Every structure is written in C-alpha cells, then in structure tokens.
C-alpha cells in the first residue's frame, strides 16, 4: 500500500475497545420525525460494472445538490438533512461503491469514486437545468469531492467540503494499514447495534441520530446481521495529493469544520484557507465534532442554506 486512506478521519465501525452506545435511545424530536417521514425515491445507476445506489428528494427541474457520505457510511447519514434542502434543490444522497446499498467492487480508486459522483448527478437529472450541480461531502467523501472539483469543476457550480482535513506535510494523513477481515455476523439487530462506533471516537448527544445511521449501516444475512461496507476497500488504495488537488479546484468551494473536531482544528482550516488563496469561506459549525450532521444537524442546515443563498446571488471573488 503506497499510502493509507484517512479511515480515522471518517465514519467507521470498529471492533476495538471504544465506548459502545449505552442505554435506551430517547425519543426523537418532532423535526426529525417530520423530515424522515418524507420518503425519498430510491434509484440505482450502473457505473463501470457496479450498481450505485442513491436517494432523491425534490423537484428535478430545480438545481442539483449531491450529498456524499464519509468512510464506511451511507446515504442515510444525509436523510435527515436532505429534506430541508429539497425545497430549493433537486437533492440526491449517494452510496459510494462498497458502501451502503451500492455494489462492492474487486478494487477501488479515487477516480472511480469521482465517476460515480458524476454518474449519480447525470442519472438524477442534475445536468439538465442551466445551473450546474453543487456537491456537499463529509469526511472521506470530501476528499473524493476535492478531486471531482479539480478534474471536473467546470461542470459544477461549487463544492462544499465538510470536515475533510487537508493536512500540511508534517501532519499525519492516515492510519496504519488494517487487515481486511470479513465482517462478523451478529445474531440479531440489537447485538450488532451494540458494536456500532463512531470513528474517530467521540460522544454524541443526539443518540437518536446515531441509532438511525447505525440501523441503516446493517444488512440481514444468513445467521443474522452484518455491516454493509466492504472491509477490503482500503487494500492497495491511495488517496493522492489532496493539497495539490484542493489548490486546483475549478469551481467555487467552501470549507466547513466542526468547532470541536479533533481532525480539523482551526489551524487546519487556516492551512486550507491559505491553499485556496484566502478567497474561499471556512465556516465553523459551533459545538460540532467531526460528525457534524450528527452533532449539530440544524446548525449545518442553516449554514448550508446561508452559503447556497449567497452563492445564488453573488459573483465569485476567487480566481477559478
């Protein structure tokens, strides 16, 4: 393996000694029940011999907004955010190959993930309106989207990178290699949920959201339940030069970070701000850790709405 992907910088399931979820899941607030009651459409698109799954909300005649998850995660990490944005956008949340309900591959690459993003945008009708789509992506999905913006930014209206740290050369980028062991099969849903972890390890007050994403991380198999993501994704995988790609972005870009994120402290936001010529916003979500949509979902919605409204009524000052 030439370079390790930032698995520790994304969402994952881990069998190690991390604190599991304890106690009863409290009742969810009304806003959550209301938004998840809005059923999205479920679609698949074929991308180089793999079926890629995505969810879609809203009017297809509106500008497109693609939401992309982090490592070992899935589209449902965005399912309680997307309906808030569907009033103004044709919104899709995708599963990258090897994750969620998308098909597993024999090998993965950043270029393949980029092509999957564009294929979902195409299949969801996002290149039909005169306004090109915007991609909003969290953690590992942000690294994919940085590459998409560098290669195909001329096809996009912008990208929003959520807590995906582009580190300076002296800051470690990824974890040690991990064995691609087959997932354990748990006898029932409760046993599996007890093993769900957030990576990097963190607490989250909104346990109803953690429960929601955990349940959608599992699939029924013979003998019980197991995790949906492919444990072999990161074998012989290189994430590439994220700093060079960030500087090469060909469209508008904004950086979001959690105020208390251990992966993206203020100095990393400042480093990325400088890479972008100090001409792209770095937005801090108060009281959020790395998993911003779990920690502060409504603050994230408000920040996205404000940014997108500004982009819709302003001219970029950054030279593209």
Short mmCIF file of N, CA, C and O in Angstrom, two decimals, residues 5-6 45 65 97 121 154 161 172 184 200-201 221 245 259 262 308:
data_model
loop_
_atom_site.label_atom_id
_atom_site.label_comp_id
_atom_site.label_asym_id
_atom_site.label_seq_id
_atom_site.Cartn_x
_atom_site.Cartn_y
_atom_site.Cartn_z
N UNK A 5 -5.44 5.48 3.26
CA UNK A 5 -6.58 6.39 3.25
C UNK A 5 -6.90 6.86 4.65
O UNK A 5 -6.55 6.22 5.63
N UNK A 6 -7.57 8.02 4.78
CA UNK A 6 -7.83 8.58 6.10
C UNK A 6 -9.02 7.92 6.78
O UNK A 6 -10.02 8.55 7.06
N UNK A 45 -27.79 3.40 -10.48
CA UNK A 45 -27.19 3.70 -11.77
C UNK A 45 -25.94 2.83 -11.92
O UNK A 45 -25.19 2.65 -10.96
N UNK A 65 -28.21 19.19 -6.15
CA UNK A 65 -27.38 19.22 -4.95
C UNK A 65 -27.10 17.77 -4.57
O UNK A 65 -28.00 17.04 -4.17
N UNK A 97 -19.47 3.19 -4.05
CA UNK A 97 -19.35 1.73 -4.21
C UNK A 97 -18.63 1.13 -3.00
O UNK A 97 -17.74 1.73 -2.39
N UNK A 121 -25.14 12.38 -10.49
CA UNK A 121 -25.63 13.69 -10.92
C UNK A 121 -26.35 13.58 -12.26
O UNK A 121 -27.43 14.16 -12.45
N UNK A 154 -15.39 22.49 -13.83
CA UNK A 154 -16.07 23.28 -14.86
C UNK A 154 -17.48 22.79 -15.13
O UNK A 154 -18.28 23.49 -15.77
N UNK A 161 -16.94 21.22 1.30
CA UNK A 161 -16.16 20.16 1.91
C UNK A 161 -16.35 20.23 3.42
O UNK A 161 -15.97 21.22 4.05
N UNK A 172 0.32 13.85 10.13
CA UNK A 172 0.00 12.53 9.62
C UNK A 172 -1.36 12.51 8.95
O UNK A 172 -2.34 13.00 9.48
N UNK A 184 -17.98 -9.67 11.07
CA UNK A 184 -18.65 -10.60 11.96
C UNK A 184 -20.16 -10.57 11.69
O UNK A 184 -20.71 -9.51 11.34
N UNK A 200 -13.48 9.07 13.98
CA UNK A 200 -12.75 8.89 15.22
C UNK A 200 -13.70 8.84 16.41
O UNK A 200 -14.81 9.37 16.34
N UNK A 201 -13.25 8.21 17.51
CA UNK A 201 -14.13 8.05 18.68
C UNK A 201 -14.61 9.41 19.20
O UNK A 201 -13.83 10.34 19.34
N UNK A 221 -28.33 -11.00 6.76
CA UNK A 221 -27.66 -12.08 6.05
C UNK A 221 -28.01 -13.39 6.74
O UNK A 221 -28.67 -13.40 7.79
N UNK A 245 -4.66 18.94 -5.16
CA UNK A 245 -6.00 18.89 -5.74
C UNK A 245 -6.86 20.04 -5.25
O UNK A 245 -7.63 20.63 -6.00
N UNK A 259 -16.50 22.87 15.18
CA UNK A 259 -15.72 23.68 16.13
C UNK A 259 -14.81 22.82 16.98
O UNK A 259 -13.67 23.19 17.27
N UNK A 262 -11.53 16.95 16.26
CA UNK A 262 -10.13 16.63 16.53
C UNK A 262 -9.35 16.45 15.23
O UNK A 262 -8.11 16.50 15.24
N UNK A 308 -25.53 28.62 0.28
CA UNK A 308 -26.11 28.40 -1.04
C UNK A 308 -26.90 29.62 -1.52
O UNK A 308 -26.88 29.95 -2.71
#
